[in-house]
Coordinates of C-alpha atoms in Angstrom, one line a residue:
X1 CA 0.0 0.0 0.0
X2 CA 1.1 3.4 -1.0
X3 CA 2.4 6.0 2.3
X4 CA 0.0 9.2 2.6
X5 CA 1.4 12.1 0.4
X6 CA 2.4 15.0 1.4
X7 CA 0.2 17.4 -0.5
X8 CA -2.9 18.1 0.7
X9 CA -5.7 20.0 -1.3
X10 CA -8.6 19.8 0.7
X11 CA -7.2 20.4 4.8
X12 CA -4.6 23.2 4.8
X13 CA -1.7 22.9 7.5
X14 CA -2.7 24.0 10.8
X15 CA 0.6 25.6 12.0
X16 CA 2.8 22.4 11.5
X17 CA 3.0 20.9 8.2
X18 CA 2.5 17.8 6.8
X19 CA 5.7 15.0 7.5
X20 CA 8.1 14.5 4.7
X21 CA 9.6 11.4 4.2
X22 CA 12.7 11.6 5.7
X23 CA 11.5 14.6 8.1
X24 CA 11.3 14.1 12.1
X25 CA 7.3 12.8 12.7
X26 CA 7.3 15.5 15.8
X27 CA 3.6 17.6 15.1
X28 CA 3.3 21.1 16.1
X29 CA 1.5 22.3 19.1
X30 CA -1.0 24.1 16.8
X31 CA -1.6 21.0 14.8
X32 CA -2.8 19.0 17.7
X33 CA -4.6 22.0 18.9
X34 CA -7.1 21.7 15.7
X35 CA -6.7 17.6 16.1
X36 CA -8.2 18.2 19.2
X37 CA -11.1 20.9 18.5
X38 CA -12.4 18.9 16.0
X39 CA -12.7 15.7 17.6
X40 CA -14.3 17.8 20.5
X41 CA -16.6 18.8 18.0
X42 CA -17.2 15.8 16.5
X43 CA -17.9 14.4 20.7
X44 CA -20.3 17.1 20.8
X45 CA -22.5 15.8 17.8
X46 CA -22.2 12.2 18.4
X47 CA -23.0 13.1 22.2
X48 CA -26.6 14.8 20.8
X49 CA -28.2 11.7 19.5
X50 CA -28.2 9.8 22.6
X51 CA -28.0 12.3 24.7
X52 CA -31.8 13.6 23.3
X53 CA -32.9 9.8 22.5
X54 CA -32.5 9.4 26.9
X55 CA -34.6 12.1 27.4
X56 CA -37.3 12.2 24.5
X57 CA -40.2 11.9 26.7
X58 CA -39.6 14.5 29.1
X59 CA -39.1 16.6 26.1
X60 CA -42.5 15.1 24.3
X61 CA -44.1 15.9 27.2
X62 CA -42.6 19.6 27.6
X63 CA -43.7 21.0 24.1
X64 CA -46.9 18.8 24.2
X65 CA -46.0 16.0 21.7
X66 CA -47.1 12.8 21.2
X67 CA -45.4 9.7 21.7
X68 CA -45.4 8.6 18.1
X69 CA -45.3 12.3 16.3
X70 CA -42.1 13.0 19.2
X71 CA -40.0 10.2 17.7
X72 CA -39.4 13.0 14.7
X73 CA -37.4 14.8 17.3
X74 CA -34.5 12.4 17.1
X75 CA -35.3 11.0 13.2
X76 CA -34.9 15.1 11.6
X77 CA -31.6 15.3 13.2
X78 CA -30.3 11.8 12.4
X79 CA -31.4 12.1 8.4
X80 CA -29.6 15.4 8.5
X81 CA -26.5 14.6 10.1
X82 CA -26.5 11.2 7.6
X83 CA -27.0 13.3 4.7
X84 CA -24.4 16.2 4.9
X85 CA -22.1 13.5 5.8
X86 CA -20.9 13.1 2.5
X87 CA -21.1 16.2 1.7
X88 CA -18.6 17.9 3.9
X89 CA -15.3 16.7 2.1
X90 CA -16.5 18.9 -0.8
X91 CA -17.9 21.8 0.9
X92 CA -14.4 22.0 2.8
X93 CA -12.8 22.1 -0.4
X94 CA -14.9 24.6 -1.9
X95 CA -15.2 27.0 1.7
X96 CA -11.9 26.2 2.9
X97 CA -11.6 23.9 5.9
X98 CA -11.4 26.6 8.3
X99 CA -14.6 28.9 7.1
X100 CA -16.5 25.4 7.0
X101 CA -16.1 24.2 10.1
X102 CA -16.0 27.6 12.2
X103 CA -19.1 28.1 10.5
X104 CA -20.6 25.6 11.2
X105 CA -19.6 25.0 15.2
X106 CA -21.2 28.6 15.4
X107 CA -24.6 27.2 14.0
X108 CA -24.0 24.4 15.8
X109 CA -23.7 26.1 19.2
X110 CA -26.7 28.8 17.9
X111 CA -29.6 25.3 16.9
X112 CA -28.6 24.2 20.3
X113 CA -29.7 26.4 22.2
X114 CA -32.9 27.6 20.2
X115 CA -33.6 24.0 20.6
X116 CA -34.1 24.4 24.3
X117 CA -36.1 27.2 23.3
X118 CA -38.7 25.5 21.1
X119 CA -42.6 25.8 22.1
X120 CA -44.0 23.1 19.7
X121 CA -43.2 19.7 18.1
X122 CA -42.4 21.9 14.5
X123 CA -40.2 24.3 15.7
X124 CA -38.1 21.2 17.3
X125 CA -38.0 19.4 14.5
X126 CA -36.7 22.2 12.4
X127 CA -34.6 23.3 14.8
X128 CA -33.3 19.6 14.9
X129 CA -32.7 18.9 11.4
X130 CA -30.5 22.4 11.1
X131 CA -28.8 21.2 14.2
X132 CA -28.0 18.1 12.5
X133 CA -26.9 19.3 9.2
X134 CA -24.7 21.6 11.0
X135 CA -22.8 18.6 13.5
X136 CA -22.8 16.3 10.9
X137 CA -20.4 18.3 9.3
X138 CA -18.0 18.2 12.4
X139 CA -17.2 14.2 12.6
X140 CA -16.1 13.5 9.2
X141 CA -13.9 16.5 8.9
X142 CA -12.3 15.6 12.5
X143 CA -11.4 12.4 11.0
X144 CA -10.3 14.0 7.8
X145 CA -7.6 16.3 9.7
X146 CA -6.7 13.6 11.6
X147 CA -5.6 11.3 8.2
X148 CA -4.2 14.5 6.6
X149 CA -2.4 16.9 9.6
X150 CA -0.9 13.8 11.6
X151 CA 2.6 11.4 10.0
X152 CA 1.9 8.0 10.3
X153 CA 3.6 7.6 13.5
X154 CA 1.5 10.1 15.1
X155 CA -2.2 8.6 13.6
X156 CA -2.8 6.2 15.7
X157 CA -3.2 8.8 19.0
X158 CA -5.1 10.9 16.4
X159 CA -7.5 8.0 16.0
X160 CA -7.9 7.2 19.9
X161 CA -9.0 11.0 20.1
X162 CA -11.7 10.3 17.4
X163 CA -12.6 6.8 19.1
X164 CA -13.7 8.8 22.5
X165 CA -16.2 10.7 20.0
X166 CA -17.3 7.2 17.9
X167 CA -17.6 5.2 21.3
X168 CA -17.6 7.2 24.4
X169 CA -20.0 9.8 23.1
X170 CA -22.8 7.1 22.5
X171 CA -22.3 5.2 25.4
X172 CA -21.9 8.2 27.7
X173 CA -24.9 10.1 26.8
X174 CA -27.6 8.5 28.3
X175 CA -25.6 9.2 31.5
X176 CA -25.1 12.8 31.1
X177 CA -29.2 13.1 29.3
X178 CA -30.4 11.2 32.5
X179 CA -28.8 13.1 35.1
X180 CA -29.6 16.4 33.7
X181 CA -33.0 16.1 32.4
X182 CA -33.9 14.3 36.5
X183 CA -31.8 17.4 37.9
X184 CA -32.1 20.3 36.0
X185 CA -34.6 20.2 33.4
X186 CA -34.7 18.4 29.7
X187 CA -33.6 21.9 28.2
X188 CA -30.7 21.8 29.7
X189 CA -29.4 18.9 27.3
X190 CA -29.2 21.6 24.8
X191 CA -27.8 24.7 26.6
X192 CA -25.0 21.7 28.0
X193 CA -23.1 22.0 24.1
X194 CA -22.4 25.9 24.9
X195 CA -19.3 25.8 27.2
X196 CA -17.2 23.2 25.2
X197 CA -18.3 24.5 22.5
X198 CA -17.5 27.8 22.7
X199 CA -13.3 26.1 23.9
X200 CA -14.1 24.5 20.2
X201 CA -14.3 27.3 18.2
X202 CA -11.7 29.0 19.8
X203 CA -9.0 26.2 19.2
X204 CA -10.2 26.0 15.6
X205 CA -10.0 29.5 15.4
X206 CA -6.5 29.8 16.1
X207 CA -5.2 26.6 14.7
X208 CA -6.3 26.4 11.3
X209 CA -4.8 28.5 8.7
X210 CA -6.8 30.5 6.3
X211 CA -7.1 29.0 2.8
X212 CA -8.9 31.0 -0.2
X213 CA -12.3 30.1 -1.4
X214 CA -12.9 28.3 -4.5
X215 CA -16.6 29.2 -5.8
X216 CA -15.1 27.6 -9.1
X217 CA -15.3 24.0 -7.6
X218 CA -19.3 24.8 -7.5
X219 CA -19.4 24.5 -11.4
X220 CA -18.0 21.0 -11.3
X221 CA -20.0 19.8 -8.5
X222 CA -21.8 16.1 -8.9
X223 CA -24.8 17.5 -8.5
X224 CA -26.7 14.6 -9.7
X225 CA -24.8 12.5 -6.9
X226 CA -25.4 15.1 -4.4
X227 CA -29.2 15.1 -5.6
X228 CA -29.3 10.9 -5.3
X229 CA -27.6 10.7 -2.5
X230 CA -29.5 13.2 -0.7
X231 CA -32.9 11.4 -1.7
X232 CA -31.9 8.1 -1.4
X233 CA -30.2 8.5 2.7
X234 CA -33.2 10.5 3.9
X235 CA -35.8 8.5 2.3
X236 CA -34.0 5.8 3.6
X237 CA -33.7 6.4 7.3
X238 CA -37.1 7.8 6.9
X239 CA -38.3 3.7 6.4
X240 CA -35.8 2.7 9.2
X241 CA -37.0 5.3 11.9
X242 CA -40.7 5.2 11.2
X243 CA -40.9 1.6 9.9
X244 CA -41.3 -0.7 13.1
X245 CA -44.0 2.2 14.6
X246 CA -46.1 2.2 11.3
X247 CA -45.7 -1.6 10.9
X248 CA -43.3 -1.5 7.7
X249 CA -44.9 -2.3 4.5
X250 CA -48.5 -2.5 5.7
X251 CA -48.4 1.2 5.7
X252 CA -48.3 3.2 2.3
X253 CA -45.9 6.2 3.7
X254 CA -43.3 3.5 4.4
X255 CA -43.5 2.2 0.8
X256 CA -43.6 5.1 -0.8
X257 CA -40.4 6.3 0.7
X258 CA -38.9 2.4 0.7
X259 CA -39.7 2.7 -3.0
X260 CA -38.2 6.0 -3.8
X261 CA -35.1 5.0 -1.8
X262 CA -35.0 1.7 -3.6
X263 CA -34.4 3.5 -6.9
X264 CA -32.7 6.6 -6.2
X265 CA -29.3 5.2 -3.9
X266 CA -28.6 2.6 -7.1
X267 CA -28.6 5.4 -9.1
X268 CA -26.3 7.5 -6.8
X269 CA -24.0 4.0 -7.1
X270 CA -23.9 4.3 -10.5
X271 CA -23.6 7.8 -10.8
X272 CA -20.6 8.2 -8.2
X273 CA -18.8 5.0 -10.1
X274 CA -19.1 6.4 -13.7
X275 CA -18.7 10.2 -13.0
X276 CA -15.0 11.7 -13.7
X277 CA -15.4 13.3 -10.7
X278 CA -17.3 11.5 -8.3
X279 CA -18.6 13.2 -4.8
X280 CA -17.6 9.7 -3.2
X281 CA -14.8 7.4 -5.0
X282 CA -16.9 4.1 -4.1
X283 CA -13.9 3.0 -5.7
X284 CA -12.0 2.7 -2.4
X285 CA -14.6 0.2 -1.7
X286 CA -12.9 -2.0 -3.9
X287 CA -9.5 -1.9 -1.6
X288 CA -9.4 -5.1 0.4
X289 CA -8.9 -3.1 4.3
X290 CA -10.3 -0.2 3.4
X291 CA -13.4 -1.9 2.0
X292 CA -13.6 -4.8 4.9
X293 CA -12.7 -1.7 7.5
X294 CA -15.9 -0.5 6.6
X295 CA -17.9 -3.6 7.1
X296 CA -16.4 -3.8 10.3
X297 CA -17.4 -0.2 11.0
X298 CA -21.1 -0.5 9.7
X299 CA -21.4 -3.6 12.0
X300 CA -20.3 -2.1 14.7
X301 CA -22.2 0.8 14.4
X302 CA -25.4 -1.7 14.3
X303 CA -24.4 -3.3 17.9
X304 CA -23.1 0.1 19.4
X305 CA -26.0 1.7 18.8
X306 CA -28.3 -0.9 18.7
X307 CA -27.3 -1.9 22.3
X308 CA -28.0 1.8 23.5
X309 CA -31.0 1.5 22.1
X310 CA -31.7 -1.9 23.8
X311 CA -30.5 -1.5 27.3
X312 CA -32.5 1.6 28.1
X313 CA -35.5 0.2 27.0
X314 CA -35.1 -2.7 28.8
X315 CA -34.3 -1.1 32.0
X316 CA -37.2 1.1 31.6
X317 CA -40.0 -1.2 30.5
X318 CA -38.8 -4.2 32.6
X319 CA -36.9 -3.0 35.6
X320 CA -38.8 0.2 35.6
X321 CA -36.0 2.7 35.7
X322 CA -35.9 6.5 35.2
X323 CA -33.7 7.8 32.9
X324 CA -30.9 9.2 35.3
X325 CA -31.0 5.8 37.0
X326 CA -30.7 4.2 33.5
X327 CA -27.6 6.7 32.9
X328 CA -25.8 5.5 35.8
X329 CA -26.2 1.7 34.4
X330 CA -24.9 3.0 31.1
X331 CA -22.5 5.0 32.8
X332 CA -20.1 1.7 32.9
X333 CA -20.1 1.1 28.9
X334 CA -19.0 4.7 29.0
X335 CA -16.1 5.6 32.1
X336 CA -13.5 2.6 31.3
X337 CA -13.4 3.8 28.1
X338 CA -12.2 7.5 28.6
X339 CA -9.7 5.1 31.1
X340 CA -8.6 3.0 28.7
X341 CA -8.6 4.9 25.1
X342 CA -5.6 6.7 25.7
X343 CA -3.6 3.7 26.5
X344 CA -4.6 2.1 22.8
X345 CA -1.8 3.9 21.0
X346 CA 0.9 2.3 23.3
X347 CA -0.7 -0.9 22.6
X348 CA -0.7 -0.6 18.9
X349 CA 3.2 -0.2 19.1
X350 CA 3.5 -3.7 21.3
X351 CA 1.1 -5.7 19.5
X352 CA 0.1 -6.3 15.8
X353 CA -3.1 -3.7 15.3
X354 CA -5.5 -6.7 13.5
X355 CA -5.2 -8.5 17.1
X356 CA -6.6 -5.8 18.8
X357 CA -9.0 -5.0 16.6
X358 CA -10.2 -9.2 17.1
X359 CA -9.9 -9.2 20.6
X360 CA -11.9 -5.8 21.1
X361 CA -15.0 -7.4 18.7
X362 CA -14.3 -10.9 20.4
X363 CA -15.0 -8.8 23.9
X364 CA -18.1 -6.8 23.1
X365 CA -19.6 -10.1 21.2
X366 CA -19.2 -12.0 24.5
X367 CA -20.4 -8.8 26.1
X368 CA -23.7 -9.2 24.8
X369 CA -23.8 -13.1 25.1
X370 CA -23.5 -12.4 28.4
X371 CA -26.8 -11.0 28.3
X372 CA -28.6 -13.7 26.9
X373 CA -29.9 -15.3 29.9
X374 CA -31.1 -12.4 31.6
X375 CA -34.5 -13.3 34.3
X376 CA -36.9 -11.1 36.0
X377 CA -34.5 -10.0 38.4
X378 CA -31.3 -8.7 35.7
X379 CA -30.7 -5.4 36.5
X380 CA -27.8 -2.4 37.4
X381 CA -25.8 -5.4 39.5
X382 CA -26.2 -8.3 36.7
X383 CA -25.5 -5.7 33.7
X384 CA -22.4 -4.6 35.6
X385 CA -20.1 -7.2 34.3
X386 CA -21.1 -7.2 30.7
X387 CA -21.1 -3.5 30.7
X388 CA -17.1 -3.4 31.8
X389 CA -16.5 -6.1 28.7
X390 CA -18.1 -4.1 26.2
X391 CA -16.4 -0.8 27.2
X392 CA -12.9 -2.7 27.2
X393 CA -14.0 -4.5 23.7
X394 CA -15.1 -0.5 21.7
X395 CA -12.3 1.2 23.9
X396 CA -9.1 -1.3 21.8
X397 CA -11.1 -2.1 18.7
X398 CA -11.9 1.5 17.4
X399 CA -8.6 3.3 16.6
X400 CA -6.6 -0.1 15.3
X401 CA -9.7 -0.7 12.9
X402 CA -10.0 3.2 11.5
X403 CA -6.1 3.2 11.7
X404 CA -5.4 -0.2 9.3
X405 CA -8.7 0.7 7.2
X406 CA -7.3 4.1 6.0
X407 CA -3.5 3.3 6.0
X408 CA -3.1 3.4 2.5
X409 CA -5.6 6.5 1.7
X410 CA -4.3 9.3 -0.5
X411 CA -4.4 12.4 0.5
X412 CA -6.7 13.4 -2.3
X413 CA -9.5 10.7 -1.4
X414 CA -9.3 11.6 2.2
X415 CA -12.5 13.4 2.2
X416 CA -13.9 10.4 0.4
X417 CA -12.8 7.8 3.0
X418 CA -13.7 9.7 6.0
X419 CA -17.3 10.3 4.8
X420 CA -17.7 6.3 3.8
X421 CA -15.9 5.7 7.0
X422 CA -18.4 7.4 9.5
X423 CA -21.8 7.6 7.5
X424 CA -21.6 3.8 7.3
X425 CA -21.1 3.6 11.1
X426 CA -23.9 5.8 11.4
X427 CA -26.3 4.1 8.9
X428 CA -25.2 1.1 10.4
X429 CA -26.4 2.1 13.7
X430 CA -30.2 3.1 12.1
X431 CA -30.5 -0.1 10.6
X432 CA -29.4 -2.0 13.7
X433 CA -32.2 0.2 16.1
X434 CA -34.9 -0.8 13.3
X435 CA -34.0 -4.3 12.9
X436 CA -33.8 -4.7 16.7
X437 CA -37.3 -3.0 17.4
X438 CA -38.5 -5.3 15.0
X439 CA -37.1 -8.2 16.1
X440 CA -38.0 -7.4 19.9
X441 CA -41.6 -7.2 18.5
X442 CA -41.7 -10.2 16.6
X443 CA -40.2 -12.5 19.3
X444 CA -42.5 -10.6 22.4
X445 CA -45.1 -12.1 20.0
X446 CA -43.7 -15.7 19.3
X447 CA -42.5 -16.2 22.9
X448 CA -46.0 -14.1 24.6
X449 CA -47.9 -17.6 22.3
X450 CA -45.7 -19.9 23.4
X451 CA -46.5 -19.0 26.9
X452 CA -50.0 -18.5 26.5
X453 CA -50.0 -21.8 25.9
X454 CA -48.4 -23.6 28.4
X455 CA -50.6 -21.5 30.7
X456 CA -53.3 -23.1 30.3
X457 CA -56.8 -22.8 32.3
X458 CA -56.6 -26.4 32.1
X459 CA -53.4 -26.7 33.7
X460 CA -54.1 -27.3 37.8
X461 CA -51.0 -25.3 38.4
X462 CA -52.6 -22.4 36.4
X463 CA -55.5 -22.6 38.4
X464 CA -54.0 -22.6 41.4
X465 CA -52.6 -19.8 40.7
X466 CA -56.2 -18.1 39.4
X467 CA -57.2 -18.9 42.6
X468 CA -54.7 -17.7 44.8
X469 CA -54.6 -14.3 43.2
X470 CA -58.3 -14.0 43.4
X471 CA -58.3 -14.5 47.0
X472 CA -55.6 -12.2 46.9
X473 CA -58.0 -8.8 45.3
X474 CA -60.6 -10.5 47.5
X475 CA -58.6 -10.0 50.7
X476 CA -57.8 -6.3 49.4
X477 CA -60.8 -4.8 48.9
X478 CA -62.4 -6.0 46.1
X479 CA -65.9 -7.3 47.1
X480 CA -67.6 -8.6 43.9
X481 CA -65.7 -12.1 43.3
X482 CA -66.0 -12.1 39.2
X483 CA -64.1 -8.9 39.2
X484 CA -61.4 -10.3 41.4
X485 CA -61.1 -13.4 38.7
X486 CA -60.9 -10.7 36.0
X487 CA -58.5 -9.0 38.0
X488 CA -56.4 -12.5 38.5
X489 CA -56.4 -13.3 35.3
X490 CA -54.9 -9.4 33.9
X491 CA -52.3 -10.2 36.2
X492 CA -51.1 -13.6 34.9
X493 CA -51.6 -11.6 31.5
X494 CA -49.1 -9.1 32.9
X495 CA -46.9 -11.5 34.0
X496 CA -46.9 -13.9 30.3
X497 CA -45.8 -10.7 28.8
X498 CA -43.4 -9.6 30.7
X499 CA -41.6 -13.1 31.1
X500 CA -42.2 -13.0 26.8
X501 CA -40.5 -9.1 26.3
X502 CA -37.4 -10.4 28.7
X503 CA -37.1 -13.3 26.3
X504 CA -37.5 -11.1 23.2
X505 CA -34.8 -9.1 24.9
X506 CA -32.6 -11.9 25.3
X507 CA -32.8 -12.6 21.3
X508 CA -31.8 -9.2 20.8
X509 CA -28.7 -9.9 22.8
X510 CA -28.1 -12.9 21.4
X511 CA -28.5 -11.0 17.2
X512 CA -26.0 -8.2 18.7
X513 CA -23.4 -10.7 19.2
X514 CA -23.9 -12.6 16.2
X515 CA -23.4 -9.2 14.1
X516 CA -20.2 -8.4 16.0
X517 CA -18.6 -12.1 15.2
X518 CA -19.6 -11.1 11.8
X519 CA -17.3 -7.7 12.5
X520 CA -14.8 -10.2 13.9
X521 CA -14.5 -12.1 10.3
X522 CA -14.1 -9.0 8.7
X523 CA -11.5 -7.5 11.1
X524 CA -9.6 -11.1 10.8
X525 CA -9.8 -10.0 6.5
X526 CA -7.8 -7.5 6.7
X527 CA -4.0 -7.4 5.5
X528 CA -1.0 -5.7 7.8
X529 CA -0.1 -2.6 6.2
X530 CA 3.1 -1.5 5.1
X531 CA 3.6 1.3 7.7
X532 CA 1.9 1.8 10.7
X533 CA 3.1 2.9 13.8
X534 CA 2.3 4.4 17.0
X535 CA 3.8 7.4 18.7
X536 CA 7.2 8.5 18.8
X537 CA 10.1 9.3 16.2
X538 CA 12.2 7.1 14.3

């Protein structure tokens, strides 16, 4: 695999330039000073999809929205971040790096806060989706400076920055949503992106260099790519947000937008593999660890945010939790990471980089395993365990896998890579929620008839039990003896149902770790590169 060349086009050196072979690998101060910014920024819009997903009700219930109409809150900033994704490599090029992203941190930092300030579900939502257009453009182009600013050597600690926003962020955010929507208020999930974010735009502000505009690059935009792409994503994660609630194809919305997706991200393909100048060169696909990298990454992004999905709403609908007491559960896939993620580089100089990339999907597939036999009574103290061996597995598996997956990208396809690199972790991560609220719904139902009919009226155990619990209502005030039966026979209702969602539950466990050994396969694909190293001089 070819070494990354030293001109770059689309990232202009901040302060230090860009290693020479031959040249020390020692980075400037400024350098890591706009490393840093933008993978604080990048934190920062990772952080504000989970962070708003722990809190949704209290903010349904605060601008007087309903449950199903609410879940827009969190889809209009998910198929806005998704979409300018891709976009963002570009719209550097043509803006310059440094107008781009101050920008867009400042409209960032401005949709944050009117969010808090929204009276109604529309005002949210808009305020949502220009929220998310304006973060999305903050992870890719953290990742891009990190594959274009850093020499090889220094990468790798460049990457274990961008892991805390890819892995902490998600699994953190319930905690910090929980704690501050019980404490202080759900708005206050908004107004919590102002501090750091204002320490954001003042690193970026004096780390990256100015760079002239090119309004020229306009004219040769892919604009029928951009258009597909555009149409296809949203569409898209329209079907996979909305599908599950509006029961899939039995409901016309869905297949119209299922339909329009269906036709218009095939065209895109075709469109970004024949155009001279593509949007997206699908062609790095084609390279063995850059294309298996990005397997791994999509399937990871299904079981990391699958299983914050899953967790929370198993703690709430089966243990019964609030959401700052789900947050401190959650807290422990989160806190050994921030631990341990620094430490990664080190390790990726003593051991071979594919071995910690198997070992950390071999940890959080055995996480969720662990999971698979949960009972009535698996709570904070049974999830404890499992929770410290997924945060180990994300915290040594991230960097190693987006280090070896772009080891051999060019310069010139950076932009490219780091917007295939991250929107497939983040698509992954919709299509893993939607297949996992389906699946919990399809098993509740298969497990809730398998029950039913063991539980049979017939069964003298059953009516033991009938008759037990109607004494029960009997002996607490209820007078009329067919409505304590009624009652007794809601409860064992209650009881088949719950026993069939903690089943359900355990099947999505059980899919999560099946996906990540999938991962694992991949990850075992991919082919040492050349050069890759991790911290330090030569």
């Amino acid at each position: 695999m070819t070494s990354l060349p030293t001109t770059i086009d689309a990232v202009p050196s901040s302060g230090g330039r860009p290693t020479v072979a031959g040249e020390s690998d020692r980075v400037s101060a400024k350098t890591w000073l706009a490393v840093i910014g933008a993978t604080l920024g990048a934190f920062m819009a990772v952080l504000n999809i989970q962070i708003v997903n722990a809190s949704l009700a209290d903010i349904q219930g605060g601008i007087g929205a309903g449950i199903d109409d609410g879940g827009w809150i969190s889809t209009s900033y998910l198929i806005a971040e998704i979409v300018v994704i891709p976009l963002s490599g570009w719209l550097a090029r043509v803006f310059s790096i440094r107008i781009y992203l101050l920008v867009n941190a400042f409209l960032f930092l401005v949709f944050s806060a009117a969010c808090a300030l929204a009276h109604d579900l529309t005002q949210m939502i808009v305020l949502r989706a220009v929220q998310g257009f304006t973060g999305g453009v903050l992870i890719p182009l953290a990742f891009t400076l990190i594959i274009t600013l850093l020499p090889k050597a220094k990468q790798p600690i460049g990457q274990a920055l961008f892991a805390i926003s890819a892995t902490f962020a998600p699994a953190i955010g319930p905690t910090i949503g929980g704690y501050l929507t019980e404490n202080w208020g759900w708005q206050y999930i908004f107004y919590v992106n102002i501090v750091p974010g204002a320490v954001m735009m003042g690193m970026l502000y004096f780390s990256l260099e100015s760079a002239p505009i090119k309004l020229s690059l306009l004219r040769e935009g892919d604009w029928l790519g951009i258009a597909t792409m555009a149409i296809g994503l949203s569409a898209l994660q329209t079907v996979l947000e909305e599908g599950n609630k509006d029961d899939w194809f039995g409901s016309p919305f869905i297949v119209r937008f299922a339909i329009v997706a269906a036709i218009a991200l095939p065209l895109f393909i075709v469109v970004e593999l024949t155009r001279e100048k593509p949007l997206l060169n699908l062609r790095l696909l084609f390279r063995r660890n850059f294309g298996f990298g990005v397997l791994a990454n999509f399937l990871l992004g299904v079981a990391l945010y699958g299983s914050v999905y899953i967790l929370p709403v198993y703690l709430s609908r089966i243990q019964g939790y609030n959401s700052e007491q789900i947050g401190m559960v959650l807290a422990w896939t989160g806190l050994p990471q921030l631990a341990l993620i620094p430490l990664v580089p080190q390790l990726m100089k003593r051991f071979d980089a594919r071995l910690l990339i198997a070992v950390g999907f071999a940890l959080f597939a055995i996480s969720n395993f662990m999971n698979i036999y949960i009972t009535n009574d698996y709570a904070s103290d049974q999830l404890f365990w499992p929770n410290i061996v997924r945060a180990v597995g994300q915290a040594i598996m991230f960097a190693p896998l987006s280090a070896v997956a772009t080891s051999g990208i060019e310069a010139k396809n950076a932009g490219s890579a780091s917007a295939l690199f991250n929107m497939m972790r983040n698509l992954g991560g919709a299509i893993g929620i939607a297949a996992l609220q389906t699946l919990l719904t399809k098993r509740e139902q298969y497990h809730s008839n398998v029950l039913s009919q063991a539980v049979s009226v017939f069964e003298p155990a059953t009516r033991a039990r009938l008759d037990q619990l109607t004494q029960y209502f009997m002996n607490h005030g209820v007078i009329d003896g067919a409505d304590a039966a009624h009652r007794a026979y809601v409860a064992i209702g209650k009881v088949v149902q719950k026993q069939a969602f903690i089943l359900g539950f355990s099947d999505t466990f059980y899919a999560l770790g099946a996906a990540l050994i999938v991962a694992l396969v991949a990850g075992l694909m991919l082919r040492k590169p050349d050069r890759l190293e991790a911290g330090g001089g030569h």
